[in-house]
CSV table of C-alpha atoms in Angstrom, one decimal:
chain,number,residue,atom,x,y,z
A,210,UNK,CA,5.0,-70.1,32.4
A,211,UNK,CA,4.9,-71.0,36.3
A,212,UNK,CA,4.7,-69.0,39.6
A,213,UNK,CA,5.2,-70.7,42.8
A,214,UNK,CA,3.9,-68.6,45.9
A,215,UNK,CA,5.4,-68.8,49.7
A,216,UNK,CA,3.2,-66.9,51.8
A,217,UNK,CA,5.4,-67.1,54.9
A,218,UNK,CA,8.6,-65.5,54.9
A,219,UNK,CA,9.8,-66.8,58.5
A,220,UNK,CA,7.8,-69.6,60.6
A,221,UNK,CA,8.7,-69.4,64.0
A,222,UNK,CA,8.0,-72.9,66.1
A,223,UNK,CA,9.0,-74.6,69.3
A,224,UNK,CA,11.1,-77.4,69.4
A,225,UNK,CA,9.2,-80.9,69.0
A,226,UNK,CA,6.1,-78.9,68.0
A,227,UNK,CA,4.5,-79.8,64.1
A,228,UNK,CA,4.9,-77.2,61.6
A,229,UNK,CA,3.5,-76.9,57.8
A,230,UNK,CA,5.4,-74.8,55.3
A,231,UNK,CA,2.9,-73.1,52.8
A,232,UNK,CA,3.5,-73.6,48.7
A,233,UNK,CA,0.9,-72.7,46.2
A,234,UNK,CA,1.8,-72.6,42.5
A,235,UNK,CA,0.1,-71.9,39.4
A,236,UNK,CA,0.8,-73.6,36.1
A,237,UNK,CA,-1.0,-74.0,32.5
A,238,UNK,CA,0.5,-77.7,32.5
A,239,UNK,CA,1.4,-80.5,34.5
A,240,UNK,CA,4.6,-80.0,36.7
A,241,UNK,CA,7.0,-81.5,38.6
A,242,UNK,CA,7.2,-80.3,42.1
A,243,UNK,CA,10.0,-80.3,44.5
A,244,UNK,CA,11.2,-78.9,47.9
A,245,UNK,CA,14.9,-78.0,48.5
A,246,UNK,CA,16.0,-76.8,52.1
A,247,UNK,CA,19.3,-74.7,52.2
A,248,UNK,CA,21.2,-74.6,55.4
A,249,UNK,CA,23.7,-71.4,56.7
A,250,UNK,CA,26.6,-71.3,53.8
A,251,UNK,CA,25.9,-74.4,52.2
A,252,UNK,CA,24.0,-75.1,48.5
A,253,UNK,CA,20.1,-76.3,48.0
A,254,UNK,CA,19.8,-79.6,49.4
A,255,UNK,CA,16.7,-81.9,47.8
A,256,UNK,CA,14.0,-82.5,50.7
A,257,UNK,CA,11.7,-84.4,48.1
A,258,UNK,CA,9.6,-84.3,44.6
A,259,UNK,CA,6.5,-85.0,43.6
A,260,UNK,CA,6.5,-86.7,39.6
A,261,UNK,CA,3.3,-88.6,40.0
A,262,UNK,CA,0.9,-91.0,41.9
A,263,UNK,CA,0.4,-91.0,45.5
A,264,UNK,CA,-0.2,-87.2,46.0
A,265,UNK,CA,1.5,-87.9,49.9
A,266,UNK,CA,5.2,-87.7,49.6
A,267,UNK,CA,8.0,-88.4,51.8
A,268,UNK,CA,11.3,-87.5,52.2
A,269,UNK,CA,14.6,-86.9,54.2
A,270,UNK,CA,14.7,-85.9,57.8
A,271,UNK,CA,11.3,-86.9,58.5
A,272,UNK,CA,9.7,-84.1,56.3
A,273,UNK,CA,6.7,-85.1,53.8
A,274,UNK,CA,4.3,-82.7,51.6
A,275,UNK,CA,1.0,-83.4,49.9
A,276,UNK,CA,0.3,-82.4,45.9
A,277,UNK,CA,-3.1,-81.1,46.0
A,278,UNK,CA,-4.2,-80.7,42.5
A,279,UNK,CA,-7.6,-79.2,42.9
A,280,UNK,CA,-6.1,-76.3,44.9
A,281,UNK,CA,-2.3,-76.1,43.6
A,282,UNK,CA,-0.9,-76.7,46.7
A,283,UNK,CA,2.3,-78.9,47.9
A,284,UNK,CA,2.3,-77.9,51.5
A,285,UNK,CA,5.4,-79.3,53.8
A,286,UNK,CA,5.1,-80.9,56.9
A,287,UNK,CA,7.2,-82.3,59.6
A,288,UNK,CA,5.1,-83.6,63.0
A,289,UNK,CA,8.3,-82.8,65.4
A,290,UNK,CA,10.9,-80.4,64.7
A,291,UNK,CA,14.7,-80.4,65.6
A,292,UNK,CA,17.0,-77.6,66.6
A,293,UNK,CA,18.8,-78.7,63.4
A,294,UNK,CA,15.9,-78.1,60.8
A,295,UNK,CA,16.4,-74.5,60.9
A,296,UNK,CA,17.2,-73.8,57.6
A,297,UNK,CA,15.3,-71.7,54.6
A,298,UNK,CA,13.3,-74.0,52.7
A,299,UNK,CA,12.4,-73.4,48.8
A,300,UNK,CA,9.6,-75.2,47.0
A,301,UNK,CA,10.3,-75.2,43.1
A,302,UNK,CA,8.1,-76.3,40.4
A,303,UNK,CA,9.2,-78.1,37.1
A,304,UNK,CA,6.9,-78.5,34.0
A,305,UNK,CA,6.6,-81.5,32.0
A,306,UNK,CA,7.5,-79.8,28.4
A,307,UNK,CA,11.2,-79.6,28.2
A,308,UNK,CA,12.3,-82.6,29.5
A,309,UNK,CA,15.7,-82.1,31.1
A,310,UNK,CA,16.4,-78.8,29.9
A,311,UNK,CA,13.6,-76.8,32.3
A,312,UNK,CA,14.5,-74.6,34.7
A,313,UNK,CA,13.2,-74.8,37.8
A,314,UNK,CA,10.6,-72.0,39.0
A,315,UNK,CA,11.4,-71.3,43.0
A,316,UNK,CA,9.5,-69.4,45.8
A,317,UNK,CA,10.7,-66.8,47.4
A,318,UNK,CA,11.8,-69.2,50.5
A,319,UNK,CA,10.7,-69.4,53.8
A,320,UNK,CA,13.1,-69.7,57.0
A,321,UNK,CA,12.0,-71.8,59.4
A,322,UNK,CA,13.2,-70.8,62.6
A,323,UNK,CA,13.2,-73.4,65.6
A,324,UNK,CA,12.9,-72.2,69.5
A,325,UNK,CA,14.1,-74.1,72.1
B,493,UNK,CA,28.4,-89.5,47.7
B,494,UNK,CA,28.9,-87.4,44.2
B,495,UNK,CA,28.6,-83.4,44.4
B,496,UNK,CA,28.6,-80.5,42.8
B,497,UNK,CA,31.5,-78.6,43.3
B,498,UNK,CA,31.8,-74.8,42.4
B,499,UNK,CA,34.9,-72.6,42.9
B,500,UNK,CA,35.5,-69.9,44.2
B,501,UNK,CA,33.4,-69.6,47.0
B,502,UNK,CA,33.6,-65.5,46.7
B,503,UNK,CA,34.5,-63.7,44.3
B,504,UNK,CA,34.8,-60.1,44.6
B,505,UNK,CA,35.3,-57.9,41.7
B,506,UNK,CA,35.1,-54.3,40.2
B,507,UNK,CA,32.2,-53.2,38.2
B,508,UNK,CA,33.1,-53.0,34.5
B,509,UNK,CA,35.5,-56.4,34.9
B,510,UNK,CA,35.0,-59.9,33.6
B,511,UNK,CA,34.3,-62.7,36.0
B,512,UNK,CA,34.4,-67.0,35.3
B,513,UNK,CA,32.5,-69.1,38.2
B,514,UNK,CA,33.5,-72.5,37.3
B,515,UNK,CA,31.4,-75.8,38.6
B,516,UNK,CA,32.1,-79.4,38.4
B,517,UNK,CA,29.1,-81.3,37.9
B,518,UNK,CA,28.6,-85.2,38.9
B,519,UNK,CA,30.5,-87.0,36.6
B,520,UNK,CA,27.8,-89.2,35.0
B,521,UNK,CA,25.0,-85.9,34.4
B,522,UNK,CA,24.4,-84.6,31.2
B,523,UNK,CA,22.1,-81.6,31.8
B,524,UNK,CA,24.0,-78.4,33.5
B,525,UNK,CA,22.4,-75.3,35.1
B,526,UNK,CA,23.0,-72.0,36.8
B,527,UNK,CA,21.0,-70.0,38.8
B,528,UNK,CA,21.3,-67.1,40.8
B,529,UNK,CA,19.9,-65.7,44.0
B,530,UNK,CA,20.1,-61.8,45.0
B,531,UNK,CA,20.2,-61.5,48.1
B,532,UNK,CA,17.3,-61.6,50.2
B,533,UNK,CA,15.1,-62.2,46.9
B,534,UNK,CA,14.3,-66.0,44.6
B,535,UNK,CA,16.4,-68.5,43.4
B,536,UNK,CA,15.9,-67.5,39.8
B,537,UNK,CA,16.9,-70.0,36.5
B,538,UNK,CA,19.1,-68.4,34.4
B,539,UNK,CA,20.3,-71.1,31.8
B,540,UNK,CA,20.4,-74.7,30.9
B,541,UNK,CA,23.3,-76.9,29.1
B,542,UNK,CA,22.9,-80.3,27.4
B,543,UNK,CA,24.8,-81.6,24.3
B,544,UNK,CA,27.5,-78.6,24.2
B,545,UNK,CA,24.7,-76.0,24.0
B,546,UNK,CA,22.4,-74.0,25.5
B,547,UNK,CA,19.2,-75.2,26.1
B,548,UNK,CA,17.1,-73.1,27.3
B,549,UNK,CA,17.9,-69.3,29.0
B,550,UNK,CA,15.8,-67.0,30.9
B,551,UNK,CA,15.1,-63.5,30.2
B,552,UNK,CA,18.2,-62.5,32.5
B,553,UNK,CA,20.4,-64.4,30.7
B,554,UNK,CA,21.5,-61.8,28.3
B,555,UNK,CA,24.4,-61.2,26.0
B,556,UNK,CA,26.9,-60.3,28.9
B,557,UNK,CA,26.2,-63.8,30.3
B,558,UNK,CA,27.8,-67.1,28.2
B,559,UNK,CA,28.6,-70.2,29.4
B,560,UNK,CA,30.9,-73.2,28.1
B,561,UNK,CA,31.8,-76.9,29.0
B,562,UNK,CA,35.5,-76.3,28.3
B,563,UNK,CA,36.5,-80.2,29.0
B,564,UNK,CA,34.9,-83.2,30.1
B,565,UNK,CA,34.3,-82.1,33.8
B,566,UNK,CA,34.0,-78.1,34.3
B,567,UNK,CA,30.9,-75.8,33.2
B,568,UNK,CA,31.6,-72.1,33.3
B,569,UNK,CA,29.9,-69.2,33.8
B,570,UNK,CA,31.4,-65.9,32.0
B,571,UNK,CA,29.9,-62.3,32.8
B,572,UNK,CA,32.1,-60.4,30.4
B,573,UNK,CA,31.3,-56.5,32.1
B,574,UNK,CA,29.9,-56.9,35.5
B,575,UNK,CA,27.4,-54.8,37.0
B,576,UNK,CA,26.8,-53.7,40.3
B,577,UNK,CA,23.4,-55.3,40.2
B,578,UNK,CA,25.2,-59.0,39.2
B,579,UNK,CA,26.2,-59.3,42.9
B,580,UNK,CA,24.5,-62.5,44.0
B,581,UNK,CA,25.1,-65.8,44.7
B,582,UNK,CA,25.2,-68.0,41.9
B,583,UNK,CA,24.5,-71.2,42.0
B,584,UNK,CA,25.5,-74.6,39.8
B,585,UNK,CA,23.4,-77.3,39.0
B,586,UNK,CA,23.3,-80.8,36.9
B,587,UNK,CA,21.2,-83.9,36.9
B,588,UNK,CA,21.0,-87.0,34.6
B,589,UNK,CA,18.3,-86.7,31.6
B,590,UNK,CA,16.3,-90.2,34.1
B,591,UNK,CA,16.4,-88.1,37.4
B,592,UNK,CA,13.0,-86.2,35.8
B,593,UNK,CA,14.5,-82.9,36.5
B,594,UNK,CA,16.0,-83.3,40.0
B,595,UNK,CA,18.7,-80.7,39.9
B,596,UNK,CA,22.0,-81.4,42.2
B,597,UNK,CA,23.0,-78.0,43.8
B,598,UNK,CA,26.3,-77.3,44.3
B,599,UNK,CA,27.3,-74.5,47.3
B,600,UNK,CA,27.3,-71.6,45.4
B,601,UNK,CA,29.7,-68.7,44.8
B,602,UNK,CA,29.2,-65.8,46.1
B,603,UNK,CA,29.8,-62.5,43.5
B,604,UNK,CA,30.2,-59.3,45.0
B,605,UNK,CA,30.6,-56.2,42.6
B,606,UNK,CA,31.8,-53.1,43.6
């Protein structure tokens, strides 16, 4: 079974400022991991995935995240935010075992709140 | 660019009544999922769909919870006596057995029990 961790409920941040999204997870087997942002009223929205490789990911709207294996981490980052990126953000974890069938294993979320 | 599409977008029902949340997953997937978030908590998993049958079904998913690939394009979600604590939003998914588990989302309907 897998557990994926959010510290931070809300993240306030200025506009154009940098901001880094906490995710920790914990898993007895190699996973999949992903990060989904969900704006007002709409559905989860795929930001980007780590499957393998380069641990330093990249993704839409100028957001990236780095798997860290040693400390089960896949923090996201963004060096500039926008007005527009306010939005909850959900990281989700995935483990190799069941192919397509897995469910994904969400945080909590956290909403990232942007101030002009 | 293909989407999951779920209808409705509320629902709003009396405790004690059955409920069907209907999706429309991208044409070409073959693995189907719902999920639901109460409010203010997790997206949790609650079951998985491939070949005509479930896959895999979490500990929520129990017996007042089926779901069914009627035709070739709709996936349903039945909760045959709702309870007060199935309000949530629940949430469609699908995604093609190559995508290595990248899950399309579709808006989400939104079930209030009363």
């Amino acid at each position: 079974a897998q557990s994926v961790t959010q510290l931070d409920s809300q993240v306030p941040v200025f506009e154009e400022a940098p901001v880094e999204l906490r995710c920790n997870y914990s898993s007895s087997v190699s996973v999949y991991l992903f990060w989904y942002v969900q704006y007002p009223n709409q559905g989860l929205q795929l930001l980007l995935k780590y499957l393998s490789g380069s641990t330093l990911v990249k993704g839409i709207n100028g957001f990236e995240a780095e798997f860290n294996k040693s400390q089960t981490s896949f923090h996201l980052r963004k060096p500039s935010v926008h007005i527009s990126d306010t939005a909850e953000y959900f990281c989700a974890v995935s483990d190799h075992s069941g192919g397509g069938a897995d469910g994904l294993t969400f945080g909590k979320g956290t909403h990232l709140i942007i101030q002009p | 660019e293909p989407e999951v599409t779920q209808t409705p977008s509320h629902q709003v029902t009396q405790m004690g009544q059955e409920v069907i949340l209907r999706c429309v997953p991208i044409s070409n997937h073959l693995y189907f999922y719902w999920y639901r978030q109460i409010l203010g908590q997790k997206v949790e998993f609650l079951v998985s769909f491939y070949n005509n049958e479930i896959s895999e079904k979490s500990e929520i998913f129990d017996d007042q919870f089926s779901v069914e690939r009627p035709d070739g394009s709709n996936f349903t979600l039945k909760i045959r006596s709702t309870k007060l604590e199935d309000s949530a939003m629940y949430f469609c998914a699908s995604t093609d057995e190559d995508l290595y588990n990248e899950q399309f989302f579709g808006p989400g309907t939104r079930l209030t029990v009363l």
